[in-house]
Amino acid sequence: MAHQKSRRTHHRWALLGYAAVAAAALLLFGVNRTFWVAGAILNVVFLAYFARHLSFAVSAARWAERDLSAANVGLETYTPRIAVLVACKNEELVVDGMVSALLGLDYPAHALTLVVVDDGSDDGTGARLDAWAATDPRLRVLHRPPGAGGGKSGALNDALNIALAGVDAEIAVIFDADHEPDGSVLRRLARHFRDPKVGAVMGRCVVRNGVESSLASTIFIDYLSGYLVNEYGRQAIFELPAYGGANCAVRVSVLRELGGWNPDTVTEDTDLTLRVLLMGHRVRYDPTAVDFEEAVLSSRRFWKQRHRWALGHQKCLRDFWRPVLRTPHLSVADKVETMMFLWVYHIPVLCGLGLLLSTLRAVGIGGPAPTSLLPMSVLLFAGPFAELAVGLLLGRVERRAAWMLVGFVPSFGLAIVTITAAYLDGMLGRRYSWVKTARSGATTAPRPVTPAGDVGAFSFARRNGVRR
């Protein structure tokens, strides 16, 4: 299946169409009725997502801890050939920790190939990788020239097509340069590929520098919600988790049939998730396959990272909504959930519109609403907060850390602004090239050895807000 590309470089006519519909509604029906209908539609959308968030939170609260404590099934009995791929660009601050963790992975040496791509770095990344490769023959280093293009997707495609030429790998496992996987990750990811229907598997990423800044602490809790609740819920209820782009595995035969990673997207993970599903394969999520990554420490880096995520995810909606609705490989329920997943990075845009309508009504513009300001606000925030709260419980976070939930209120506001900006950039066709997330090399504390299957296995330091 060829890479899915957008047919248009911009969607300005769509924006003009939305504006024309809004103007026509105001002229024909007046401000009050137009606001009434708009508010009612938004509340239906928010109610649907509230139900989705709540179902994920309930499923995680009910079953996640039990699943995490029964984590060692099949770890020793299935060891297919694996190729670990990592793309690096100007990563000298984190590359040593990453390579050290890769060399410490618990997997049979004869069935493991380690490939790290130096993607045209202009710092000391390439030299550090060469030094590691000189001391350990298990590591293969591929150097791409500056300007080779394609971003992370281009680097991974070169690893697949050049470094793995002649290597009979069945599964490719991908990490980012700032990741330090737990030693058992490969075994935990690989066991799912016994099922021939499985095309990709996602593991659980955990923030390792959660006390380095208030923003990092917020992201630490956000990851608890995202991985221990949201992805777990999508797996438990729909068996439709997303391939996340790092700490994840994909069947090499599926990957080659798809033509590799798509270099025309800035979110190659969401793109690959959809292409795997449309091919008739499934994605699985293993919450016990844990690795540790670095959270961004500044609002500027956070903006760039989330802007890229939103821009790419929104493009995937525009590219894939028709194929998703037409595919015979997904049931009606699967299609509904996949469409809701694709719409996730549009909901904050609608939230901004909802807050605007609520504010106008609060000052008397738009007349009496079918729903008041309070229910609108509850629907906006209650679902995500339910997931965050369950994430704190499953993560065994200290009681006092619960107050950090208050910090998510301004972060929701920042998300609305960031994601709306990404939406406008995408619709207007503003050019965007891959921009890697800058690293700081921050780390809170070394990770302790923990019993396999411990729900708190990622809880590597009490000062990170987690109690053992």
Short mmCIF file of C-alpha atoms in Angstrom, two decimals:
data_model
loop_
_atom_site.label_atom_id
_atom_site.label_comp_id
_atom_site.label_asym_id
_atom_site.label_seq_id
_atom_site.Cartn_x
_atom_site.Cartn_y
_atom_site.Cartn_z
CA MET A 1 0.00 0.00 0.00
CA ALA A 2 1.51 3.33 -1.02
CA HIS A 3 2.02 6.19 1.37
CA GLN A 4 -1.15 8.16 1.88
CA LYS A 5 -0.71 11.76 0.75
CA SER A 6 -2.99 14.73 0.99
CA ARG A 7 -4.54 15.65 -2.35
CA ARG A 8 -4.31 19.35 -1.62
CA THR A 9 -1.58 21.46 -0.13
CA HIS A 10 -4.12 23.61 1.66
CA HIS A 11 -7.78 23.64 2.68
CA ARG A 12 -8.50 27.36 2.49
CA TRP A 13 -11.70 26.80 0.56
CA ALA A 14 -12.98 24.66 3.41
CA LEU A 15 -12.28 27.46 5.89
CA LEU A 16 -14.12 29.91 3.63
CA GLY A 17 -16.98 27.45 3.43
CA TYR A 18 -17.22 27.23 7.23
CA ALA A 19 -17.23 31.03 7.45
CA ALA A 20 -19.93 31.26 4.76
CA VAL A 21 -22.15 28.74 6.56
CA ALA A 22 -21.76 30.62 9.85
CA ALA A 23 -22.53 33.97 8.19
CA ALA A 24 -25.57 32.53 6.40
CA ALA A 25 -26.90 31.02 9.64
CA LEU A 26 -26.54 34.33 11.45
CA LEU A 27 -28.37 36.18 8.66
CA LEU A 28 -31.16 33.62 8.26
CA PHE A 29 -31.77 32.56 11.85
CA GLY A 30 -30.29 35.35 13.95
CA VAL A 31 -27.65 35.31 16.65
CA ASN A 32 -29.74 33.64 19.36
CA ARG A 33 -30.89 30.62 17.37
CA THR A 34 -27.50 30.16 15.68
CA PHE A 35 -25.75 30.17 19.05
CA TRP A 36 -28.43 27.83 20.44
CA VAL A 37 -27.85 25.25 17.69
CA ALA A 38 -24.05 25.62 17.77
CA GLY A 39 -24.01 25.17 21.54
CA ALA A 40 -26.24 22.11 21.35
CA ILE A 41 -24.04 20.48 18.69
CA LEU A 42 -20.87 21.17 20.67
CA ASN A 43 -22.39 19.70 23.82
CA VAL A 44 -23.34 16.51 21.95
CA VAL A 45 -19.72 16.21 20.75
CA PHE A 46 -18.31 16.93 24.21
CA LEU A 47 -20.76 14.47 25.79
CA ALA A 48 -19.62 11.73 23.38
CA TYR A 49 -15.98 12.33 24.28
CA PHE A 50 -16.84 12.52 27.98
CA ALA A 51 -18.41 9.06 27.71
CA ARG A 52 -15.32 7.81 25.89
CA HIS A 53 -12.95 9.22 28.52
CA LEU A 54 -15.09 7.83 31.33
CA SER A 55 -15.26 4.35 29.79
CA PHE A 56 -11.47 4.29 29.49
CA ALA A 57 -11.07 5.46 33.10
CA VAL A 58 -13.47 2.81 34.40
CA SER A 59 -11.84 -0.01 32.44
CA ALA A 60 -8.37 1.01 33.61
CA ALA A 61 -9.48 1.38 37.25
CA ARG A 62 -11.17 -2.01 37.14
CA TRP A 63 -8.64 -4.19 35.29
CA ALA A 64 -5.30 -2.45 34.64
CA GLU A 65 -3.61 -3.33 37.92
CA ARG A 66 -4.56 -6.99 37.55
CA ASP A 67 -3.14 -7.07 34.02
CA LEU A 68 0.05 -5.37 35.14
CA SER A 69 0.59 -7.92 37.91
CA ALA A 70 0.25 -10.88 35.52
CA ALA A 71 2.89 -9.68 33.12
CA ASN A 72 5.31 -12.56 32.60
CA VAL A 73 3.35 -14.89 30.32
CA GLY A 74 5.35 -16.04 27.32
CA LEU A 75 8.53 -14.06 27.95
CA GLU A 76 10.93 -16.97 27.50
CA THR A 77 9.22 -19.11 24.87
CA TYR A 78 9.15 -16.84 21.80
CA THR A 79 12.24 -15.01 20.59
CA PRO A 80 11.93 -14.04 16.90
CA ARG A 81 14.73 -12.11 15.21
CA ILE A 82 14.51 -8.44 16.18
CA ALA A 83 16.12 -5.31 14.75
CA VAL A 84 16.19 -2.31 17.09
CA LEU A 85 16.19 1.00 15.19
CA VAL A 86 16.96 4.46 16.58
CA ALA A 87 17.19 7.74 14.66
CA CYS A 88 19.51 10.38 16.13
CA LYS A 89 20.03 14.00 15.13
CA ASN A 90 22.16 16.20 17.39
CA GLU A 91 21.60 13.97 20.40
CA GLU A 92 24.99 14.10 22.12
CA LEU A 93 23.35 14.93 25.48
CA VAL A 94 21.37 11.68 25.61
CA VAL A 95 22.98 9.24 23.18
CA ASP A 96 25.29 7.57 25.72
CA GLY A 97 22.42 6.65 28.05
CA MET A 98 20.38 5.36 25.13
CA VAL A 99 23.13 3.16 23.68
CA SER A 100 24.04 1.83 27.12
CA ALA A 101 20.41 0.83 27.67
CA LEU A 102 20.23 -0.86 24.25
CA LEU A 103 23.33 -2.90 24.94
CA GLY A 104 21.80 -4.00 28.23
CA LEU A 105 18.60 -5.37 26.71
CA ASP A 106 17.74 -8.92 27.73
CA TYR A 107 17.41 -10.78 24.43
CA PRO A 108 19.35 -13.61 22.74
CA ALA A 109 22.35 -12.07 20.98
CA HIS A 110 21.99 -14.24 17.87
CA ALA A 111 18.45 -12.91 17.34
CA LEU A 112 19.18 -9.22 17.89
CA THR A 113 20.51 -6.46 15.62
CA LEU A 114 21.02 -2.92 16.93
CA VAL A 115 21.03 -0.08 14.38
CA VAL A 116 21.46 3.60 15.27
CA VAL A 117 21.20 6.20 12.50
CA ASP A 118 23.18 9.43 12.77
CA ASP A 119 20.87 11.68 10.76
CA GLY A 120 23.34 14.32 9.61
CA SER A 121 24.21 15.52 13.12
CA ASP A 122 26.53 18.52 13.40
CA ASP A 123 27.43 17.96 17.06
CA GLY A 124 29.29 15.07 18.69
CA THR A 125 26.54 12.47 18.14
CA GLY A 126 28.26 10.68 15.25
CA ALA A 127 31.62 10.46 17.01
CA ARG A 128 30.02 9.08 20.19
CA LEU A 129 28.15 6.44 18.21
CA ASP A 130 31.30 5.40 16.36
CA ALA A 131 33.13 5.07 19.66
CA TRP A 132 30.41 2.77 20.99
CA ALA A 133 30.40 0.70 17.78
CA ALA A 134 34.17 0.26 17.98
CA THR A 135 33.85 -1.36 21.39
CA ASP A 136 30.76 -3.51 20.79
CA PRO A 137 30.17 -5.36 17.49
CA ARG A 138 26.44 -5.72 18.21
CA LEU A 139 25.94 -2.04 17.33
CA ARG A 140 25.66 -0.89 13.71
CA VAL A 141 25.92 2.84 13.00
CA LEU A 142 24.59 4.36 9.79
CA HIS A 143 25.58 7.94 8.94
CA ARG A 144 23.22 9.98 6.77
CA PRO A 145 24.57 13.08 5.04
CA PRO A 146 23.26 16.50 6.09
CA GLY A 147 20.06 17.41 4.28
CA ALA A 148 19.18 13.79 3.47
CA GLY A 149 15.55 14.68 4.18
CA GLY A 150 12.53 12.80 5.45
CA GLY A 151 13.12 13.56 9.13
CA LYS A 152 12.71 10.61 11.46
CA SER A 153 10.84 8.66 8.77
CA GLY A 154 13.68 9.10 6.30
CA ALA A 155 16.26 7.96 8.84
CA LEU A 156 14.25 4.87 9.79
CA ASN A 157 13.65 4.01 6.13
CA ASP A 158 17.40 4.13 5.51
CA ALA A 159 17.95 1.86 8.50
CA LEU A 160 15.37 -0.56 7.10
CA ASN A 161 16.65 -0.53 3.53
CA ILE A 162 20.40 -0.13 4.00
CA ALA A 163 21.53 -1.24 7.45
CA LEU A 164 19.14 -4.21 7.49
CA ALA A 165 19.87 -5.34 3.94
CA GLY A 166 20.55 -9.05 4.22
CA VAL A 167 19.38 -9.19 7.85
CA ASP A 168 16.50 -11.63 8.32
CA ALA A 169 14.68 -9.63 11.01
CA GLU A 170 11.03 -10.44 11.68
CA ILE A 171 10.28 -7.48 13.95
CA ALA A 172 11.57 -3.91 14.03
CA VAL A 173 11.53 -2.20 17.43
CA ILE A 174 11.87 1.59 17.47
CA PHE A 175 13.09 3.87 20.23
CA ASP A 176 13.78 7.59 20.25
CA ALA A 177 17.23 8.87 21.09
CA ASP A 178 16.28 10.04 24.60
CA HIS A 179 14.70 6.69 25.54
CA GLU A 180 16.20 4.19 27.93
CA PRO A 181 14.19 0.95 27.73
CA ASP A 182 13.79 -1.51 30.56
CA GLY A 183 15.78 -4.68 29.96
CA SER A 184 12.72 -6.87 29.36
CA VAL A 185 11.05 -4.64 26.77
CA LEU A 186 11.96 -6.68 23.68
CA ARG A 187 10.60 -9.91 25.12
CA ARG A 188 7.39 -8.20 26.20
CA LEU A 189 6.80 -6.59 22.81
CA ALA A 190 7.79 -9.65 20.76
CA ARG A 191 5.40 -12.12 22.43
CA HIS A 192 2.37 -10.46 20.83
CA PHE A 193 3.57 -11.30 17.31
CA ARG A 194 2.68 -14.95 17.82
CA ASP A 195 -0.69 -13.81 16.54
CA PRO A 196 -0.30 -13.41 12.75
CA LYS A 197 -2.98 -10.71 12.74
CA VAL A 198 -0.81 -8.40 14.86
CA GLY A 199 1.06 -5.88 12.74
CA ALA A 200 2.39 -3.57 15.46
CA VAL A 201 2.71 -3.38 19.25
CA MET A 202 3.01 -0.33 21.49
CA GLY A 203 4.75 -0.28 24.87
CA ARG A 204 4.42 2.23 27.72
CA CYS A 205 6.58 5.36 27.92
CA VAL A 206 7.33 6.92 31.29
CA VAL A 207 8.82 10.34 32.02
CA ARG A 208 12.12 10.01 33.90
CA ASN A 209 12.76 13.69 34.75
CA GLY A 210 9.43 14.62 36.29
CA VAL A 211 10.90 16.89 38.98
CA GLU A 212 13.13 18.95 36.72
CA SER A 213 10.41 21.58 36.17
CA SER A 214 6.73 22.13 36.88
CA LEU A 215 6.03 21.48 33.22
CA ALA A 216 7.91 18.16 33.35
CA SER A 217 5.84 17.18 36.40
CA THR A 218 2.67 17.97 34.48
CA ILE A 219 3.84 15.86 31.55
CA PHE A 220 4.75 13.02 33.95
CA ILE A 221 1.14 12.85 35.12
CA ASP A 222 -0.15 13.34 31.59
CA TYR A 223 1.79 10.22 30.55
CA LEU A 224 0.24 8.25 33.40
CA SER A 225 -3.16 9.21 32.04
CA GLY A 226 -2.24 8.66 28.40
CA TYR A 227 -0.59 5.26 28.78
CA LEU A 228 -2.14 3.71 31.89
CA VAL A 229 -5.67 4.89 31.11
CA ASN A 230 -6.26 6.12 27.55
CA GLU A 231 -4.23 3.54 25.62
CA TYR A 232 -5.23 0.82 28.07
CA GLY A 233 -8.89 1.71 27.56
CA ARG A 234 -8.59 1.68 23.77
CA GLN A 235 -6.98 -1.76 24.03
CA ALA A 236 -9.42 -3.16 26.60
CA ILE A 237 -12.65 -1.94 24.98
CA PHE A 238 -11.90 -1.75 21.26
CA GLU A 239 -8.55 -3.52 20.76
CA LEU A 240 -7.52 -0.39 18.85
CA PRO A 241 -4.52 1.20 20.57
CA ALA A 242 -2.20 3.44 18.56
CA TYR A 243 1.34 2.67 17.44
CA GLY A 244 3.17 5.43 19.26
CA GLY A 245 6.39 5.95 17.31
CA ALA A 246 8.80 4.98 20.09
CA ASN A 247 9.02 1.98 22.42
CA CYS A 248 7.00 0.16 19.80
CA ALA A 249 7.40 -2.74 17.41
CA VAL A 250 6.18 -3.46 13.89
CA ARG A 251 6.27 -6.64 11.83
CA VAL A 252 8.97 -6.16 9.16
CA SER A 253 6.99 -7.90 6.43
CA VAL A 254 4.06 -5.54 7.07
CA LEU A 255 6.38 -2.56 7.13
CA ARG A 256 7.99 -3.47 3.82
CA GLU A 257 4.62 -4.10 2.20
CA LEU A 258 3.53 -0.62 3.32
CA GLY A 259 6.66 0.93 1.83
CA GLY A 260 8.19 1.85 5.18
CA TRP A 261 7.52 5.01 7.13
CA ASN A 262 5.84 7.93 5.41
CA PRO A 263 8.34 10.83 4.96
CA ASP A 264 5.50 13.18 3.98
CA THR A 265 4.08 13.37 7.51
CA VAL A 266 5.39 14.82 10.78
CA THR A 267 3.56 12.17 12.83
CA GLU A 268 4.77 8.95 11.24
CA ASP A 269 3.33 6.95 14.15
CA THR A 270 -0.32 7.92 13.63
CA ASP A 271 0.12 7.54 9.88
CA LEU A 272 1.51 4.03 10.31
CA THR A 273 -1.24 3.10 12.77
CA LEU A 274 -3.88 3.88 10.17
CA ARG A 275 -2.06 2.13 7.33
CA VAL A 276 -1.59 -1.02 9.43
CA LEU A 277 -5.32 -1.09 10.28
CA LEU A 278 -6.36 -0.45 6.69
CA MET A 279 -4.12 -3.32 5.61
CA GLY A 280 -6.16 -5.65 7.80
CA HIS A 281 -3.68 -6.06 10.67
CA ARG A 282 -4.12 -5.00 14.28
CA VAL A 283 -2.14 -2.97 16.80
CA ARG A 284 -1.66 -4.18 20.37
CA TYR A 285 -0.64 -2.35 23.56
CA ASP A 286 1.49 -3.85 26.34
CA PRO A 287 1.55 -1.64 29.45
CA THR A 288 4.30 -3.78 31.01
CA ALA A 289 6.78 -3.03 28.21
CA VAL A 290 8.21 0.08 29.86
CA ASP A 291 10.86 2.55 28.81
CA PHE A 292 11.91 5.91 30.17
CA GLU A 293 12.07 9.17 28.24
CA GLU A 294 12.83 12.82 28.84
CA ALA A 295 10.03 15.38 29.09
CA VAL A 296 10.56 18.84 27.65
CA LEU A 297 11.40 21.44 30.29
CA SER A 298 10.25 24.72 28.75
CA SER A 299 6.99 26.07 27.39
CA ARG A 300 8.69 26.90 24.09
CA ARG A 301 9.79 23.28 23.53
CA PHE A 302 6.38 22.08 24.70
CA TRP A 303 4.68 24.34 22.15
CA LYS A 304 6.85 23.07 19.28
CA GLN A 305 6.38 19.44 20.24
CA ARG A 306 2.58 19.57 20.69
CA HIS A 307 2.17 21.81 17.63
CA ARG A 308 3.90 19.12 15.55
CA TRP A 309 1.81 16.35 17.09
CA ALA A 310 -1.42 18.25 16.43
CA LEU A 311 -0.46 19.26 12.88
CA GLY A 312 0.39 15.69 11.90
CA HIS A 313 -2.61 14.12 13.63
CA GLN A 314 -5.00 16.60 12.03
CA LYS A 315 -3.49 15.83 8.62
CA CYS A 316 -4.07 12.13 9.25
CA LEU A 317 -7.77 12.86 9.79
CA ARG A 318 -7.94 14.69 6.48
CA ASP A 319 -5.99 11.94 4.72
CA PHE A 320 -7.61 8.85 6.18
CA TRP A 321 -11.23 9.49 7.16
CA ARG A 322 -12.59 8.25 3.85
CA PRO A 323 -10.46 5.05 3.75
CA VAL A 324 -11.40 4.34 7.39
CA LEU A 325 -15.12 4.56 6.62
CA ARG A 326 -14.78 2.39 3.52
CA THR A 327 -12.44 -0.35 4.75
CA PRO A 328 -13.89 -3.86 5.22
CA HIS A 329 -11.26 -4.61 7.88
CA LEU A 330 -12.95 -2.56 10.63
CA SER A 331 -16.34 -3.15 12.23
CA VAL A 332 -18.83 -0.33 12.69
CA ALA A 333 -17.70 0.08 16.32
CA ASP A 334 -14.05 0.04 15.19
CA LYS A 335 -14.78 2.77 12.65
CA VAL A 336 -16.56 4.94 15.21
CA GLU A 337 -13.66 4.66 17.68
CA THR A 338 -11.05 5.23 14.96
CA MET A 339 -12.87 8.36 13.81
CA MET A 340 -13.06 9.62 17.40
CA PHE A 341 -9.33 8.90 17.75
CA LEU A 342 -8.63 10.86 14.57
CA TRP A 343 -10.74 13.75 15.82
CA VAL A 344 -8.89 14.01 19.15
CA TYR A 345 -6.64 16.86 17.97
CA HIS A 346 -9.64 18.76 16.60
CA ILE A 347 -11.58 18.68 19.86
CA PRO A 348 -9.45 21.42 21.54
CA VAL A 349 -10.32 23.66 18.58
CA LEU A 350 -14.00 23.01 19.28
CA CYS A 351 -13.31 23.56 23.00
CA GLY A 352 -11.99 27.02 22.16
CA LEU A 353 -15.15 27.72 20.20
CA GLY A 354 -17.27 26.38 23.06
CA LEU A 355 -15.52 28.60 25.59
CA LEU A 356 -16.04 31.57 23.30
CA LEU A 357 -19.77 30.84 23.01
CA SER A 358 -20.05 30.35 26.76
CA THR A 359 -18.26 33.63 27.43
CA LEU A 360 -20.51 35.52 25.01
CA ARG A 361 -23.61 34.04 26.62
CA ALA A 362 -22.31 34.88 30.06
CA VAL A 363 -22.23 38.57 29.09
CA GLY A 364 -25.67 38.45 27.46
CA ILE A 365 -24.77 37.87 23.79
CA GLY A 366 -26.64 35.06 22.11
CA GLY A 367 -29.62 34.89 24.41
CA PRO A 368 -30.55 32.06 26.78
CA ALA A 369 -28.65 28.87 26.04
CA PRO A 370 -30.06 25.33 25.87
CA THR A 371 -27.27 24.48 28.25
CA SER A 372 -25.74 26.89 30.70
CA LEU A 373 -22.11 27.87 31.14
CA LEU A 374 -21.56 25.31 33.92
CA PRO A 375 -22.60 22.13 32.03
CA MET A 376 -20.54 23.23 29.02
CA SER A 377 -17.47 23.64 31.21
CA VAL A 378 -18.07 20.31 32.95
CA LEU A 379 -18.24 18.48 29.64
CA LEU A 380 -15.04 20.21 28.50
CA PHE A 381 -12.94 19.14 31.47
CA ALA A 382 -14.60 16.26 33.36
CA GLY A 383 -13.55 13.47 30.98
CA PRO A 384 -9.84 14.31 30.84
CA PHE A 385 -9.75 14.86 34.60
CA ALA A 386 -11.32 11.43 35.17
CA GLU A 387 -8.48 9.86 33.17
CA LEU A 388 -5.86 11.92 35.00
CA ALA A 389 -7.25 10.92 38.40
CA VAL A 390 -7.25 7.21 37.55
CA GLY A 391 -3.72 7.58 36.16
CA LEU A 392 -2.59 8.95 39.52
CA LEU A 393 -4.20 6.01 41.31
CA LEU A 394 -2.68 3.36 39.07
CA GLY A 395 0.69 5.11 39.21
CA ARG A 396 0.64 5.01 43.02
CA VAL A 397 1.44 8.69 43.20
CA GLU A 398 1.80 10.36 46.59
CA ARG A 399 -1.35 11.92 47.98
CA ARG A 400 0.07 15.42 47.87
CA ALA A 401 0.78 15.05 44.17
CA ALA A 402 -2.97 15.03 43.55
CA TRP A 403 -2.85 18.81 43.90
CA MET A 404 -0.88 18.85 40.65
CA LEU A 405 -4.19 18.26 38.85
CA VAL A 406 -4.87 21.96 39.41
CA GLY A 407 -1.94 22.69 37.12
CA PHE A 408 -3.76 21.05 34.23
CA VAL A 409 -6.30 23.86 34.00
CA PRO A 410 -3.83 26.35 32.46
CA SER A 411 -2.26 23.51 30.44
CA PHE A 412 -5.66 22.86 28.86
CA GLY A 413 -5.77 26.53 27.90
CA LEU A 414 -2.29 26.27 26.37
CA ALA A 415 -3.37 23.13 24.50
CA ILE A 416 -6.38 24.95 23.03
CA VAL A 417 -4.16 27.75 21.73
CA THR A 418 -1.40 25.44 20.46
CA ILE A 419 -3.71 23.00 18.70
CA THR A 420 -5.87 25.75 17.19
CA ALA A 421 -2.71 27.34 15.78
CA ALA A 422 -1.71 23.96 14.30
CA TYR A 423 -5.20 23.56 12.80
CA LEU A 424 -5.00 26.94 11.09
CA ASP A 425 -1.48 26.24 9.84
CA GLY A 426 -2.64 22.95 8.33
CA MET A 427 -5.78 24.38 6.75
CA LEU A 428 -3.91 27.35 5.32
CA GLY A 429 -1.19 25.11 3.91
CA ARG A 430 1.70 26.74 5.72
CA ARG A 431 4.88 24.78 5.09
CA TYR A 432 6.24 22.72 7.94
CA SER A 433 9.32 20.55 7.96
CA TRP A 434 10.33 18.06 10.61
CA VAL A 435 11.71 19.74 13.73
CA LYS A 436 13.18 17.40 16.32
CA THR A 437 12.44 17.89 20.00
CA ALA A 438 15.43 19.50 21.70
CA ARG A 439 16.91 17.50 24.60
CA SER A 440 18.42 18.70 27.83
CA GLY A 441 19.99 15.45 29.01
CA ALA A 442 17.94 15.76 32.21
CA THR A 443 17.55 12.72 34.41
CA THR A 444 16.15 12.54 37.91
CA ALA A 445 17.61 9.38 39.31
CA PRO A 446 18.80 5.94 38.25
CA ARG A 447 16.11 3.32 37.83
CA PRO A 448 16.01 0.56 40.43
CA VAL A 449 15.64 -3.09 39.58
CA THR A 450 11.99 -3.94 40.12
CA PRO A 451 10.09 -7.21 40.06
CA ALA A 452 8.61 -8.01 36.67
CA GLY A 453 4.99 -7.03 36.46
CA ASP A 454 5.11 -4.52 39.33
CA VAL A 455 2.50 -1.88 38.60
CA GLY A 456 4.95 0.69 39.93
CA ALA A 457 7.91 -0.53 37.88
CA PHE A 458 8.35 2.90 36.38
CA SER A 459 8.30 4.56 39.81
CA PHE A 460 12.00 5.11 39.88
CA ALA A 461 12.28 7.76 42.58
CA ARG A 462 10.16 8.91 45.46
CA ARG A 463 11.20 12.49 44.73
CA ASN A 464 9.50 12.06 41.36
CA GLY A 465 6.18 12.06 43.19
CA VAL A 466 5.74 8.30 43.28
CA ARG A 467 5.75 6.04 46.31
CA ARG A 468 7.00 2.49 46.13
#
